[in-house]
Amino acid sequence: ARSAPPLRSGLLELELAQPSQLNLESTSGVRTSLRNASGSLSLPLNGGFRLRVQPPPGPADQVNWNGEPLQAVKGQAGVFAGP
């Protein structure tokens, strides 16, 4: 029997200058929905995730995974996916 691949764990970090709506879901069961959120947020996550930020982050905002900038899903501004 094959074993399941190990979950990729890491740290999702957000720095938002403007009030934004956040929706986060992860394969490990984390579900978060925030309205009018601004400032910084750090969340340790295991497994894959999908994050939606509305309005999409601007030049003054940051979305990082394990300290590296996370790029939006191609063709979907404000949508980010982790490993």
Coordinates of C-alpha atoms in Angstrom, one line a residue:
A1 CA 0.0 0.0 0.0
R2 CA 1.3 3.4 -0.9
S3 CA 1.4 6.0 1.9
A4 CA 0.0 9.4 1.4
P5 CA 2.5 12.2 0.6
P6 CA 3.4 14.3 3.6
L7 CA 1.5 17.5 4.1
R8 CA 3.5 20.6 3.2
S9 CA 3.4 22.9 6.2
G10 CA 4.3 26.5 6.3
L11 CA 3.5 30.0 7.4
L12 CA 1.1 32.2 5.4
E13 CA 1.7 35.9 6.1
L14 CA -0.4 38.8 5.0
E15 CA 0.3 42.5 5.3
L16 CA -2.7 44.6 4.1
A17 CA -2.7 48.4 3.9
Q18 CA -6.3 48.7 2.9
P19 CA -9.4 47.1 4.4
S20 CA -10.0 43.9 2.6
Q21 CA -12.3 40.8 2.7
L22 CA -10.4 37.6 3.3
N23 CA -11.6 34.0 2.7
L24 CA -9.3 31.1 3.5
E25 CA -9.8 27.4 3.2
S26 CA -7.2 24.7 3.7
T27 CA -7.1 21.0 3.2
S28 CA -6.3 20.6 6.9
G29 CA -9.7 22.1 7.8
V30 CA -8.9 25.7 8.5
R31 CA -11.7 28.0 7.4
T32 CA -11.5 31.8 7.9
S33 CA -13.6 34.6 6.7
L34 CA -12.8 38.2 7.6
R35 CA -14.4 41.5 6.5
N36 CA -12.7 44.9 6.6
A37 CA -9.4 43.3 7.6
S38 CA -6.2 45.4 7.5
G39 CA -2.8 45.1 9.2
S40 CA -0.8 41.9 9.5
L41 CA -1.9 38.3 9.9
S42 CA 0.3 35.2 10.3
L43 CA -1.1 31.7 10.1
P44 CA 0.7 28.4 10.3
L45 CA -0.9 25.9 7.8
N46 CA -0.5 22.3 6.9
G47 CA -1.4 21.1 3.4
G48 CA -2.8 23.0 0.5
F49 CA -4.9 26.2 0.8
R50 CA -6.9 28.7 -1.2
L51 CA -7.0 32.4 -0.2
R52 CA -9.2 35.1 -1.8
V53 CA -8.5 38.7 -1.0
Q54 CA -11.0 41.4 -2.2
P55 CA -10.1 43.9 -3.4
P56 CA -6.9 42.2 -4.8
P57 CA -3.7 43.2 -2.9
G58 CA -2.0 46.4 -4.2
P59 CA 1.6 47.5 -4.3
A60 CA 1.6 48.3 -0.6
D61 CA 0.3 44.9 0.4
Q62 CA 2.1 41.6 0.8
V63 CA 1.1 37.9 0.6
N64 CA 4.0 35.6 1.6
W65 CA 4.3 31.8 2.0
N66 CA 7.3 30.8 4.1
G67 CA 8.8 34.3 3.7
E68 CA 8.6 34.2 -0.1
P69 CA 6.1 36.4 -2.1
L70 CA 3.1 34.3 -3.2
Q71 CA 1.8 35.1 -6.7
A72 CA -1.9 35.2 -7.5
V73 CA -3.4 32.3 -9.4
K74 CA -3.0 33.1 -13.2
G75 CA -6.0 34.9 -14.5
Q76 CA -7.6 35.3 -11.0
A77 CA -6.6 38.5 -9.3
G78 CA -6.7 38.3 -5.6
V79 CA -6.8 34.5 -5.5
F80 CA -3.8 32.6 -4.0
A81 CA -3.2 28.9 -3.7
G82 CA -0.6 27.0 -1.6
P83 CA 1.1 23.7 -2.1

